[in-house]
Structure formats: C-alpha cells, structure tokens
mmCIF file of C-alpha atoms in Angstrom:
data_model
loop_
_atom_site.group_PDB
_atom_site.id
_atom_site.type_symbol
_atom_site.label_atom_id
_atom_site.label_comp_id
_atom_site.label_asym_id
_atom_site.label_seq_id
_atom_site.Cartn_x
_atom_site.Cartn_y
_atom_site.Cartn_z
ATOM 1 C CA UNK A 1 120.031 110.511 68.718
ATOM 2 C CA UNK A 2 121.877 113.778 69.189
ATOM 3 C CA UNK A 3 121.268 116.191 71.999
ATOM 4 C CA UNK A 4 120.407 119.655 70.668
ATOM 5 C CA UNK A 5 121.833 122.417 72.842
ATOM 6 C CA UNK A 6 120.319 125.901 72.768
ATOM 7 C CA UNK A 7 122.491 128.986 72.276
ATOM 8 C CA UNK A 8 121.962 130.060 75.857
ATOM 9 C CA UNK A 9 123.018 126.651 77.073
ATOM 10 C CA UNK A 10 126.185 126.734 74.951
ATOM 11 C CA UNK A 11 127.001 130.154 76.380
ATOM 12 C CA UNK A 12 126.692 128.872 79.931
ATOM 13 C CA UNK A 13 128.950 125.923 79.232
ATOM 14 C CA UNK A 14 131.526 128.158 77.495
ATOM 15 C CA UNK A 15 132.906 128.891 80.957
ATOM 16 C CA UNK A 16 134.218 125.342 81.383
ATOM 17 C CA UNK A 17 137.267 125.388 79.017
ATOM 18 C CA UNK A 18 138.561 128.472 80.873
ATOM 19 C CA UNK A 19 139.287 126.516 84.033
ATOM 20 C CA UNK A 20 141.530 123.468 84.407
ATOM 21 C CA UNK A 21 140.179 119.928 84.381
ATOM 22 C CA UNK A 22 140.386 119.470 88.152
ATOM 23 C CA UNK A 23 137.897 122.319 88.552
ATOM 24 C CA UNK A 24 135.658 120.866 85.845
ATOM 25 C CA UNK A 25 135.726 117.600 87.758
ATOM 26 C CA UNK A 26 134.726 119.465 90.905
ATOM 27 C CA UNK A 27 131.894 121.235 89.064
ATOM 28 C CA UNK A 28 130.734 117.873 87.793
ATOM 29 C CA UNK A 29 130.631 116.505 91.294
ATOM 30 C CA UNK A 30 128.691 119.550 92.516
ATOM 31 C CA UNK A 31 126.242 119.210 89.598
ATOM 32 C CA UNK A 32 125.470 115.582 90.454
ATOM 33 C CA UNK A 33 125.125 116.443 94.140
ATOM 34 C CA UNK A 34 122.664 119.205 93.270
ATOM 35 C CA UNK A 35 120.646 116.807 91.079
ATOM 36 C CA UNK A 36 120.530 114.491 94.061
ATOM 37 C CA UNK A 37 119.717 116.947 96.801
ATOM 38 C CA UNK A 38 118.811 120.298 95.307
ATOM 39 C CA UNK A 39 121.016 123.333 94.765
ATOM 40 C CA UNK A 40 122.815 125.316 97.437
ATOM 41 C CA UNK A 41 123.638 128.940 96.467
ATOM 42 C CA UNK A 42 126.446 129.234 99.036
ATOM 43 C CA UNK A 43 128.562 126.761 97.079
ATOM 44 C CA UNK A 44 128.444 129.089 94.075
ATOM 45 C CA UNK A 45 129.714 132.008 96.163
ATOM 46 C CA UNK A 46 132.618 130.007 97.578
ATOM 47 C CA UNK A 47 133.699 128.737 94.169
ATOM 48 C CA UNK A 48 133.333 132.198 92.553
ATOM 49 C CA UNK A 49 135.599 133.742 95.182
ATOM 50 C CA UNK A 50 138.262 131.062 94.743
ATOM 51 C CA UNK A 51 138.261 131.336 90.953
ATOM 52 C CA UNK A 52 137.908 135.103 90.974
ATOM 53 C CA UNK A 53 134.881 135.192 88.670
ATOM 54 C CA UNK A 54 131.276 136.386 88.992
ATOM 55 C CA UNK A 55 128.885 134.163 91.014
ATOM 56 C CA UNK A 56 126.512 134.094 88.055
ATOM 57 C CA UNK A 57 129.147 132.576 85.776
ATOM 58 C CA UNK A 58 129.774 129.733 88.201
ATOM 59 C CA UNK A 59 126.044 129.213 88.660
ATOM 60 C CA UNK A 60 125.405 129.063 84.924
ATOM 61 C CA UNK A 61 128.297 126.693 84.436
ATOM 62 C CA UNK A 62 127.054 124.251 87.068
ATOM 63 C CA UNK A 63 123.428 124.525 85.957
ATOM 64 C CA UNK A 64 124.510 123.990 82.354
ATOM 65 C CA UNK A 65 126.288 120.810 83.400
ATOM 66 C CA UNK A 66 123.225 119.665 85.389
ATOM 67 C CA UNK A 67 120.965 120.149 82.385
ATOM 68 C CA UNK A 68 123.411 118.390 80.061
ATOM 69 C CA UNK A 69 123.624 115.371 82.346
ATOM 70 C CA UNK A 70 119.863 115.245 83.070
ATOM 71 C CA UNK A 71 118.837 115.477 79.399
ATOM 72 C CA UNK A 72 121.391 112.904 78.295
ATOM 73 C CA UNK A 73 120.294 110.493 81.030
ATOM 74 C CA UNK A 74 116.607 111.062 80.257
ATOM 75 C CA UNK A 75 117.072 110.179 76.594
ATOM 76 C CA UNK A 76 119.576 107.461 77.431
ATOM 77 C CA UNK A 77 121.824 108.517 74.551
ATOM 78 C CA UNK A 78 124.729 106.314 73.615
ATOM 79 C CA UNK A 79 128.415 107.169 74.153
ATOM 80 C CA UNK A 80 128.942 108.050 70.505
ATOM 81 C CA UNK A 81 125.902 110.317 70.410
ATOM 82 C CA UNK A 82 126.975 112.053 73.593
ATOM 83 C CA UNK A 83 130.460 112.701 72.225
ATOM 84 C CA UNK A 84 129.006 114.036 68.972
ATOM 85 C CA UNK A 85 126.596 116.325 70.838
ATOM 86 C CA UNK A 86 129.388 117.736 72.989
ATOM 87 C CA UNK A 87 131.678 118.192 69.962
ATOM 88 C CA UNK A 88 129.444 121.092 68.948
ATOM 89 C CA UNK A 89 130.686 123.056 71.968
ATOM 90 C CA UNK A 90 134.238 123.015 70.643
ATOM 91 C CA UNK A 91 135.909 121.815 73.818
ATOM 92 C CA UNK A 92 139.310 120.165 74.058
ATOM 93 C CA UNK A 93 139.704 116.382 73.718
ATOM 94 C CA UNK A 94 140.483 116.088 77.426
ATOM 95 C CA UNK A 95 137.410 118.069 78.514
ATOM 96 C CA UNK A 96 135.194 115.955 76.265
ATOM 97 C CA UNK A 97 136.571 112.821 77.900
ATOM 98 C CA UNK A 98 135.904 114.221 81.377
ATOM 99 C CA UNK A 99 132.313 115.055 80.453
ATOM 100 C CA UNK A 100 131.742 111.629 78.901
ATOM 101 C CA UNK A 101 133.067 109.885 82.002
ATOM 102 C CA UNK A 102 130.853 112.057 84.205
ATOM 103 C CA UNK A 103 127.830 111.077 82.114
ATOM 104 C CA UNK A 104 128.548 107.348 82.119
ATOM 105 C CA UNK A 105 129.339 107.191 85.819
ATOM 106 C CA UNK A 106 126.166 108.950 86.966
ATOM 107 C CA UNK A 107 123.659 108.008 84.297
ATOM 108 C CA UNK A 108 121.985 105.205 86.235
ATOM 109 C CA UNK A 109 121.553 107.234 89.401
ATOM 110 C CA UNK A 110 120.177 110.253 87.552
ATOM 111 C CA UNK A 111 117.653 108.047 85.770
ATOM 112 C CA UNK A 112 116.562 106.686 89.124
ATOM 113 C CA UNK A 113 115.997 110.205 90.420
ATOM 114 C CA UNK A 114 114.075 111.199 87.274
ATOM 115 C CA UNK A 115 111.842 108.147 87.539
ATOM 116 C CA UNK A 116 110.578 109.452 90.865
ATOM 117 C CA UNK A 117 109.191 112.521 89.106
ATOM 118 C CA UNK A 118 107.005 110.487 86.793
ATOM 119 C CA UNK A 119 103.285 110.156 87.633
ATOM 120 C CA UNK A 120 102.576 107.023 89.555
ATOM 121 C CA UNK A 121 100.012 105.354 91.747
ATOM 122 C CA UNK A 122 100.640 104.323 95.325
ATOM 123 C CA UNK A 123 103.387 101.770 95.181
ATOM 124 C CA UNK A 124 103.539 98.508 97.094
ATOM 125 C CA UNK A 125 106.068 98.492 99.906
ATOM 126 C CA UNK A 126 105.343 95.663 102.320
ATOM 127 C CA UNK A 127 102.667 93.305 103.623
ATOM 128 C CA UNK A 128 102.359 92.127 107.213
ATOM 129 C CA UNK A 129 99.850 89.420 108.060
ATOM 130 C CA UNK A 130 98.264 87.961 111.160
ATOM 131 C CA UNK A 131 96.036 84.984 111.823
ATOM 132 C CA UNK A 132 93.087 85.572 114.172
ATOM 133 C CA UNK A 133 90.151 83.554 115.416
ATOM 134 C CA UNK A 134 87.083 85.519 116.402
ATOM 135 C CA UNK A 135 85.578 83.964 119.522
ATOM 136 C CA UNK A 136 82.704 86.275 120.349
ATOM 137 C CA UNK A 137 81.121 89.598 119.539
ATOM 138 C CA UNK A 138 78.427 91.736 121.053
ATOM 139 C CA UNK A 139 75.861 90.151 118.764
ATOM 140 C CA UNK A 140 76.906 86.508 119.052
ATOM 141 C CA UNK A 141 78.795 84.519 121.683
ATOM 142 C CA UNK A 142 80.626 81.250 121.265
ATOM 143 C CA UNK A 143 81.925 81.710 117.741
ATOM 144 C CA UNK A 144 84.888 80.196 115.982
ATOM 145 C CA UNK A 145 85.614 82.367 112.985
ATOM 146 C CA UNK A 146 89.125 82.285 111.492
ATOM 147 C CA UNK A 147 90.285 85.559 109.927
ATOM 148 C CA UNK A 148 93.460 86.766 108.312
ATOM 149 C CA UNK A 149 94.419 90.391 108.965
ATOM 150 C CA UNK A 150 96.773 92.276 106.688
ATOM 151 C CA UNK A 151 98.657 95.507 107.032
ATOM 152 C CA UNK A 152 99.460 96.726 103.544
ATOM 153 C CA UNK A 153 102.142 99.417 103.372
ATOM 154 C CA UNK A 154 102.007 101.626 100.318
ATOM 155 C CA UNK A 155 104.355 104.450 99.306
ATOM 156 C CA UNK A 156 102.916 107.428 97.493
ATOM 157 C CA UNK A 157 105.094 110.415 96.564
ATOM 158 C CA UNK A 158 107.346 109.779 99.510
ATOM 159 C CA UNK A 159 104.593 109.334 102.093
ATOM 160 C CA UNK A 160 103.854 105.911 103.455
ATOM 161 C CA UNK A 161 100.263 104.849 104.095
ATOM 162 C CA UNK A 162 99.204 101.882 106.172
ATOM 163 C CA UNK A 163 96.018 100.010 105.282
ATOM 164 C CA UNK A 164 94.527 97.504 107.681
ATOM 165 C CA UNK A 165 92.535 94.897 105.814
ATOM 166 C CA UNK A 166 90.920 91.611 106.611
ATOM 167 C CA UNK A 167 89.907 88.533 104.715
ATOM 168 C CA UNK A 168 88.610 85.030 105.331
ATOM 169 C CA UNK A 169 90.520 81.839 104.464
ATOM 170 C CA UNK A 170 88.499 81.038 101.332
ATOM 171 C CA UNK A 171 89.045 84.500 99.845
ATOM 172 C CA UNK A 172 92.741 84.317 100.726
ATOM 173 C CA UNK A 173 93.123 81.164 98.635
ATOM 174 C CA UNK A 174 91.207 82.815 95.793
ATOM 175 C CA UNK A 175 93.475 85.895 95.971
ATOM 176 C CA UNK A 176 96.568 83.705 95.846
ATOM 177 C CA UNK A 177 95.221 81.928 92.783
ATOM 178 C CA UNK A 178 94.452 85.207 90.978
ATOM 179 C CA UNK A 179 97.861 86.729 91.707
ATOM 180 C CA UNK A 180 99.649 83.556 90.649
ATOM 181 C CA UNK A 181 97.882 83.823 87.321
ATOM 182 C CA UNK A 182 99.031 87.435 87.075
ATOM 183 C CA UNK A 183 102.655 86.430 87.646
ATOM 184 C CA UNK A 184 102.426 83.581 85.157
ATOM 185 C CA UNK A 185 101.287 86.011 82.458
ATOM 186 C CA UNK A 186 104.709 87.654 82.241
ATOM 187 C CA UNK A 187 106.292 84.356 81.231
ATOM 188 C CA UNK A 188 103.957 83.683 78.306
ATOM 189 C CA UNK A 189 105.235 83.887 74.733
ATOM 190 C CA UNK A 190 103.175 86.984 73.992
ATOM 191 C CA UNK A 191 104.721 89.011 76.809
ATOM 192 C CA UNK A 192 108.195 87.672 76.207
ATOM 193 C CA UNK A 193 108.036 88.727 72.567
ATOM 194 C CA UNK A 194 106.971 92.247 73.426
ATOM 195 C CA UNK A 195 109.492 92.669 76.239
ATOM 196 C CA UNK A 196 112.224 91.480 73.923
ATOM 197 C CA UNK A 197 111.342 93.631 70.960
ATOM 198 C CA UNK A 198 110.340 96.957 72.398
ATOM 199 C CA UNK A 199 113.420 98.439 73.945
ATOM 200 C CA UNK B 1 69.159 84.292 130.205
ATOM 201 C CA UNK B 2 68.150 87.788 131.187
ATOM 202 C CA UNK B 3 65.093 89.302 129.590
ATOM 203 C CA UNK B 4 63.556 92.701 130.249
ATOM 204 C CA UNK B 5 60.167 93.361 131.875
ATOM 205 C CA UNK B 6 58.670 94.284 128.524
ATOM 206 C CA UNK B 7 59.815 91.023 126.936
ATOM 207 C CA UNK B 8 58.692 88.901 129.880
ATOM 208 C CA UNK B 9 55.220 90.485 129.831
ATOM 209 C CA UNK B 10 54.895 89.837 126.088
ATOM 210 C CA UNK B 11 55.911 86.209 126.534
ATOM 211 C CA UNK B 12 53.412 85.767 129.339
ATOM 212 C CA UNK B 13 50.611 86.839 126.980
ATOM 213 C CA UNK B 14 51.858 84.309 124.449
ATOM 214 C CA UNK B 15 51.764 81.556 127.065
ATOM 215 C CA UNK B 16 48.185 82.372 128.019
ATOM 216 C CA UNK B 17 45.543 80.371 126.094
ATOM 217 C CA UNK B 18 43.033 83.145 126.765
ATOM 218 C CA UNK B 19 44.989 85.484 124.499
ATOM 219 C CA UNK B 20 46.626 83.122 122.013
ATOM 220 C CA UNK B 21 45.414 79.699 121.001
ATOM 221 C CA UNK B 22 48.128 77.122 120.292
ATOM 222 C CA UNK B 23 47.730 77.541 116.542
ATOM 223 C CA UNK B 24 47.872 81.336 116.806
ATOM 224 C CA UNK B 25 51.017 81.008 118.881
ATOM 225 C CA UNK B 26 52.592 78.656 116.308
ATOM 226 C CA UNK B 27 51.743 81.023 113.476
ATOM 227 C CA UNK B 28 53.212 84.019 115.269
ATOM 228 C CA UNK B 29 56.338 82.080 116.271
ATOM 229 C CA UNK B 30 56.897 80.898 112.710
ATOM 230 C CA UNK B 31 56.421 84.401 111.320
ATOM 231 C CA UNK B 32 58.901 85.797 113.861
ATOM 232 C CA UNK B 33 61.593 83.265 113.012
ATOM 233 C CA UNK B 34 61.085 83.923 109.324
ATOM 234 C CA UNK B 35 61.310 87.680 109.746
ATOM 235 C CA UNK B 36 64.610 87.367 111.609
ATOM 236 C CA UNK B 37 66.197 85.010 109.114
ATOM 237 C CA UNK B 38 65.112 87.095 106.131
ATOM 238 C CA UNK B 39 65.781 90.366 107.885
ATOM 239 C CA UNK B 40 66.430 92.224 104.668
ATOM 240 C CA UNK B 41 63.194 91.324 102.954
ATOM 241 C CA UNK B 42 60.519 93.863 102.143
ATOM 242 C CA UNK B 43 57.552 91.810 103.314
ATOM 243 C CA UNK B 44 55.664 93.036 106.337
ATOM 244 C CA UNK B 45 56.296 90.602 109.136
ATOM 245 C CA UNK B 46 52.823 89.541 110.007
ATOM 246 C CA UNK B 47 51.381 89.389 106.478
ATOM 247 C CA UNK B 48 49.537 86.162 105.981
ATOM 248 C CA UNK B 49 49.133 85.533 109.676
ATOM 249 C CA UNK B 50 45.488 85.661 110.568
ATOM 250 C CA UNK B 51 45.402 87.957 113.544
ATOM 251 C CA UNK B 52 43.011 90.589 112.306
ATOM 252 C CA UNK B 53 40.539 89.922 115.107
ATOM 253 C CA UNK B 54 43.077 90.492 117.836
ATOM 254 C CA UNK B 55 44.257 93.677 119.449
ATOM 255 C CA UNK B 56 47.007 94.878 117.099
ATOM 256 C CA UNK B 57 49.014 96.534 119.837
ATOM 257 C CA UNK B 58 49.081 93.265 121.731
ATOM 258 C CA UNK B 59 50.192 91.355 118.650
ATOM 259 C CA UNK B 60 52.972 93.856 118.107
ATOM 260 C CA UNK B 61 54.121 93.616 121.744
ATOM 261 C CA UNK B 62 54.178 89.826 121.622
ATOM 262 C CA UNK B 63 56.016 89.735 118.337
ATOM 263 C CA UNK B 64 58.721 92.047 119.683
ATOM 264 C CA UNK B 65 58.968 89.924 122.832
ATOM 265 C CA UNK B 66 59.338 86.607 121.049
ATOM 266 C CA UNK B 67 61.834 88.052 118.553
ATOM 267 C CA UNK B 68 64.010 89.332 121.396
ATOM 268 C CA UNK B 69 63.768 85.979 123.138
ATOM 269 C CA UNK B 70 64.801 84.137 119.972
ATOM 270 C CA UNK B 71 67.822 86.370 119.461
ATOM 271 C CA UNK B 72 68.920 85.990 123.081
ATOM 272 C CA UNK B 73 68.732 82.198 122.778
ATOM 273 C CA UNK B 74 70.803 82.159 119.594
ATOM 274 C CA UNK B 75 73.288 84.666 120.992
ATOM 275 C CA UNK B 76 73.924 82.560 124.088
ATOM 276 C CA UNK B 77 73.848 79.282 122.150
ATOM 277 C CA UNK B 78 71.113 78.098 124.533
ATOM 278 C CA UNK B 79 70.447 74.369 124.830
ATOM 279 C CA UNK B 80 67.075 72.675 125.276
ATOM 280 C CA UNK B 81 67.282 72.625 129.050
ATOM 281 C CA UNK B 82 67.854 76.379 129.303
ATOM 282 C CA UNK B 83 65.027 77.185 126.916
ATOM 283 C CA UNK B 84 62.610 74.801 128.619
ATOM 284 C CA UNK B 85 63.382 76.204 132.060
ATOM 285 C CA UNK B 86 62.968 79.768 130.879
ATOM 286 C CA UNK B 87 59.655 79.126 129.128
ATOM 287 C CA UNK B 88 58.284 76.943 131.909
ATOM 288 C CA UNK B 89 58.894 79.777 134.361
ATOM 289 C CA UNK B 90 56.667 81.911 132.143
ATOM 290 C CA UNK B 91 53.920 79.308 132.283
ATOM 291 C CA UNK B 92 54.277 77.929 128.748
ATOM 292 C CA UNK B 93 52.750 74.481 128.352
ATOM 293 C CA UNK B 94 54.912 71.682 126.957
ATOM 294 C CA UNK B 95 53.230 71.740 123.521
ATOM 295 C CA UNK B 96 54.182 75.394 122.950
ATOM 296 C CA UNK B 97 57.702 74.747 124.253
ATOM 297 C CA UNK B 98 58.082 71.916 121.712
ATOM 298 C CA UNK B 99 56.859 74.155 118.901
ATOM 299 C CA UNK B 100 59.307 76.881 119.894
ATOM 300 C CA UNK B 101 62.224 74.499 120.306
ATOM 301 C CA UNK B 102 61.739 72.757 116.963
ATOM 302 C CA UNK B 103 61.567 76.113 115.161
ATOM 303 C CA UNK B 104 64.674 77.179 117.083
ATOM 304 C CA UNK B 105 66.628 74.109 116.027
ATOM 305 C CA UNK B 106 65.539 74.527 112.426
ATOM 306 C CA UNK B 107 66.589 78.161 112.123
ATOM 307 C CA UNK B 108 69.515 78.286 114.520
ATOM 308 C CA UNK B 109 72.410 78.161 112.053
ATOM 309 C CA UNK B 110 70.802 80.740 109.744
ATOM 310 C CA UNK B 111 70.288 83.078 112.671
ATOM 311 C CA UNK B 112 73.872 82.529 113.803
ATOM 312 C CA UNK B 113 75.028 83.635 110.353
ATOM 313 C CA UNK B 114 72.915 86.780 110.548
ATOM 314 C CA UNK B 115 74.247 87.667 113.991
ATOM 315 C CA UNK B 116 77.863 86.956 113.158
ATOM 316 C CA UNK B 117 77.711 89.368 110.247
ATOM 317 C CA UNK B 118 76.767 92.221 112.572
ATOM 318 C CA UNK B 119 79.693 94.086 113.972
ATOM 319 C CA UNK B 120 82.629 96.287 113.102
ATOM 320 C CA UNK B 121 85.674 95.006 111.327
ATOM 321 C CA UNK B 122 88.420 96.418 109.128
ATOM 322 C CA UNK B 123 87.617 96.613 105.411
ATOM 323 C CA UNK B 124 87.142 93.109 104.112
ATOM 324 C CA UNK B 125 88.847 92.026 100.884
ATOM 325 C CA UNK B 126 86.390 90.324 98.586
ATOM 326 C CA UNK B 127 88.303 90.128 95.314
ATOM 327 C CA UNK B 128 91.437 91.198 93.496
ATOM 328 C CA UNK B 129 91.934 92.300 89.881
ATOM 329 C CA UNK B 130 95.221 92.826 88.133
ATOM 330 C CA UNK B 131 96.607 94.456 85.029
ATOM 331 C CA UNK B 132 100.004 93.878 83.475
ATOM 332 C CA UNK B 133 101.500 96.823 81.603
ATOM 333 C CA UNK B 134 104.761 97.673 79.912
ATOM 334 C CA UNK B 135 106.006 101.187 80.425
ATOM 335 C CA UNK B 136 107.776 102.578 77.387
ATOM 336 C CA UNK B 137 108.429 106.183 78.293
ATOM 337 C CA UNK B 138 107.089 109.102 80.311
ATOM 338 C CA UNK B 139 107.568 112.870 80.284
ATOM 339 C CA UNK B 140 110.573 112.677 82.580
ATOM 340 C CA UNK B 141 112.303 109.583 81.336
ATOM 341 C CA UNK B 142 112.555 107.947 77.937
ATOM 342 C CA UNK B 143 113.305 104.288 77.239
ATOM 343 C CA UNK B 144 111.853 103.052 80.501
ATOM 344 C CA UNK B 145 111.073 99.535 79.211
ATOM 345 C CA UNK B 146 109.700 98.161 82.445
ATOM 346 C CA UNK B 147 106.819 95.749 82.980
ATOM 347 C CA UNK B 148 104.654 96.580 85.980
ATOM 348 C CA UNK B 149 101.445 95.416 87.581
ATOM 349 C CA UNK B 150 98.426 97.409 88.663
ATOM 350 C CA UNK B 151 96.495 95.584 91.386
ATOM 351 C CA UNK B 152 92.988 96.471 92.573
ATOM 352 C CA UNK B 153 91.669 95.018 95.827
ATOM 353 C CA UNK B 154 87.873 95.146 96.086
ATOM 354 C CA UNK B 155 86.891 95.948 99.657
ATOM 355 C CA UNK B 156 83.639 95.724 101.562
ATOM 356 C CA UNK B 157 82.840 97.691 104.667
ATOM 357 C CA UNK B 158 80.351 95.895 106.868
ATOM 358 C CA UNK B 159 78.037 94.828 104.067
ATOM 359 C CA UNK B 160 75.775 97.856 104.061
ATOM 360 C CA UNK B 161 78.325 100.605 103.521
ATOM 361 C CA UNK B 162 79.633 101.187 100.000
ATOM 362 C CA UNK B 163 82.426 98.990 98.723
ATOM 363 C CA UNK B 164 85.675 100.867 98.152
ATOM 364 C CA UNK B 165 88.648 99.795 96.140
ATOM 365 C CA UNK B 166 92.346 99.951 96.875
ATOM 366 C CA UNK B 167 94.617 100.495 93.878
ATOM 367 C CA UNK B 168 98.342 100.154 93.867
ATOM 368 C CA UNK B 169 101.122 99.378 91.448
ATOM 369 C CA UNK B 170 104.061 97.040 91.900
ATOM 370 C CA UNK B 171 106.976 95.564 90.009
ATOM 371 C CA UNK B 172 107.475 91.892 89.257
ATOM 372 C CA UNK B 173 109.679 91.373 92.318
ATOM 373 C CA UNK B 174 107.242 93.171 94.593
ATOM 374 C CA UNK B 175 104.336 91.045 93.372
ATOM 375 C CA UNK B 176 106.402 87.947 94.071
ATOM 376 C CA UNK B 177 107.089 89.270 97.561
ATOM 377 C CA UNK B 178 103.384 89.962 98.140
ATOM 378 C CA UNK B 179 102.414 86.539 96.863
ATOM 379 C CA UNK B 180 105.086 84.839 98.977
ATOM 380 C CA UNK B 181 103.752 86.493 102.121
ATOM 381 C CA UNK B 182 100.153 85.548 101.307
ATOM 382 C CA UNK B 183 101.235 81.963 100.759
ATOM 383 C CA UNK B 184 102.980 81.984 104.148
ATOM 384 C CA UNK B 185 99.725 83.111 105.734
ATOM 385 C CA UNK B 186 97.786 80.370 103.928
ATOM 386 C CA UNK B 187 100.324 77.743 104.949
ATOM 387 C CA UNK B 188 100.184 78.680 108.601
ATOM 388 C CA UNK B 189 96.372 78.688 108.359
ATOM 389 C CA UNK B 190 96.524 75.134 107.067
ATOM 390 C CA UNK B 191 98.860 74.106 109.863
ATOM 391 C CA UNK B 192 96.565 75.653 112.459
ATOM 392 C CA UNK B 193 93.555 73.737 111.163
ATOM 393 C CA UNK B 194 95.445 70.458 111.440
ATOM 394 C CA UNK B 195 96.296 70.935 115.077
#
C-alpha cells in the first residue's frame, strides 16, 4: 500500500534535499524525539539560526518528517512501498536511503506510542494477595473464617488504580477454573486458525 | 453474659407462670428463634401464635427480650452451663430452660451464619466472566493483530448493597501472570489447612 502525500506535505519536505545528509539525520532524530516526548519550539530556533533559514521552514521540515514516520508506522507499510511513496518527492538516492533507515529503525517504537492513543479499558498491571482468617466481629465472636484478600492494580490512561477485593476459598478455586478455561481457549484449533490467517 | 434492664425485665415476665404458661412460653420462644433465622422473611413474627388474649405490649416486650438473649448467647458461643446459670438467676424453672436450650442447639449454626454475614468487608468477588477478542485495527494503528482478554469480576458489597462489576482487559501473558498468582494463593491456602 502506498502512502499518499498531500501537496502541503510535499512542500514541507522539500526543505530536506537543501541540507546535507548529516543535518537530515539530525532532523530525523529530533522528529523521533518529538514523537516520543512532544515538540519543543526552542529546538527549531536553534537549528534555524545555525542553518540560516526561517524558523518556520525548520519547523515544517521536522513536522513533515514526523508525519511521514507516524503514518508509515501506523499503516505498517513494507520497505518497497515506503521507497515507492518517497520516490514521489524526487529526493536523491542517498536521502531516500536515510529516510528508509529512519523508518525501519523507529517503526516498532512509534507503533508502541500510537497504541497508547487507542481507546482501551483499564488494563491489568499486578495482583497482590493475602491470606486472612477472621476470628471475631462485632456481631459474632469465636469465628474461624478463612478469606483471601486481593489488591488488583489496574492502569487506565496512565493513572494507576488500586482495588481491594476479597473472596472465600471456594470462590477462589472457581475463579481459577474459569480463567484456566479462558487461557485454554486461545490454543484451540478455531482460535489458532483465525490468528494465523488474519494478519 | 451482660443483658440490659429492659431485657432482664422481659425475661422475668417470661419466667413467671402467672404471665406465661409453659406452652405459651414455648410458642413464643419458637416464634422468636424462627424470626431470627428467617430474618429476611415478610411474615409478621407472632402470626400463628395464639396470644390474642394477652396484653400486646407485654408480648412485644418479652419477644424483644428473648430475641436479644438468643443473639447474645449465639454471639458469645454460650454453653449449657452459662445459659442455665443465667436463666436460673431469672427464676426460670428447669422445664423452660430445657425448652430454650433445645431450641438454641437446633438453631445455633443457622444463627451463627446470619451473624457472621453482618459486618463490613471489602467488595467480595462472587464470579468472573471472560471474553477473548482479536484486535485487527483501530483509528490510530492498523494491523494490530493481537489477541486480548476482557475480564469481568462480579462483586458484592455486603449482600444488601447493589452488586458492582469490575472490568479490565489484559494480554495473554498478563492473564497467565494473574492466574499464576491466584494459584499461589490457593496453594498456600491448601498448605495452611493441612497444618
């Protein structure tokens, strides 16, 4: 699948052949850093001064690179498709190679970052457990009641929530049985076939 | 066993043959035990007990007294000696004490269950449901191709309050981790019961 670049996008990237490949490499590094941590306008000013061009040009160049990398990673396009998409920009052989390498090196990490944007439910993080025996309460003395307490840690959009839960031994065994069945499901022929064929 | 003035007075009436005959006492005692064991039922407590000819306020006082006494005995896990001493001090004759004690023995474990369910505790897990799904793509990422689980834990909050549910998703590895930890808990539970 080819990546379709808009006219505006091509214009922004047109800045790249005008600088040498070391600078393109640097821009690439900045683009990935900005995808990771968000953009920092001061970097644009510093680079613009050094290269003696307008701040806006530098900004567009870096943002163009960011968009190129993000879209390519999102669609998971192959090497060949990436090269063909970039060919449209009319860059030199060397520049194309630099861009391809940048894409391949950072693709996995960018996909990881993008996956955090997707809608999701609270995500399991950890489970702590504790075995208790209740000996007495206000309503009844002299009890022996075994209980298992859990602290379930869930992550949701970066915030961690802690849930304190309790269960009795019989329910615990039932829960284990249910979840074992759930795990076993993934190994059945039906699931294996689907996992294998839908890629 | 400490009982309040109100309760002691009520019990004294119950001990007195001038107010309650032995059969009336037995009937009231039985009705009281039944009402405590089936505490959620809609039946009026003293339906079917023939006490129309007696002073209703007195009947109500005595019922409250004997119910409190029953609950105190169960709460403290009282033995026969304690109960006998307590009732003898209130001038109960041995026939009534026997009636009370045999009803007590009969209903004790049911009443213990009722009392042990009273109290605060963290949300109690009653069941778990799961769903296995295969994510193909989303608006931010295409070609995801990942199986994942959606787990729902059904919770109960003290029986009377509404049951809530806890939903969360996890990957295959995370479910294995969760299951491993639960199995550790179960194993140590088994070891503890063999000690």
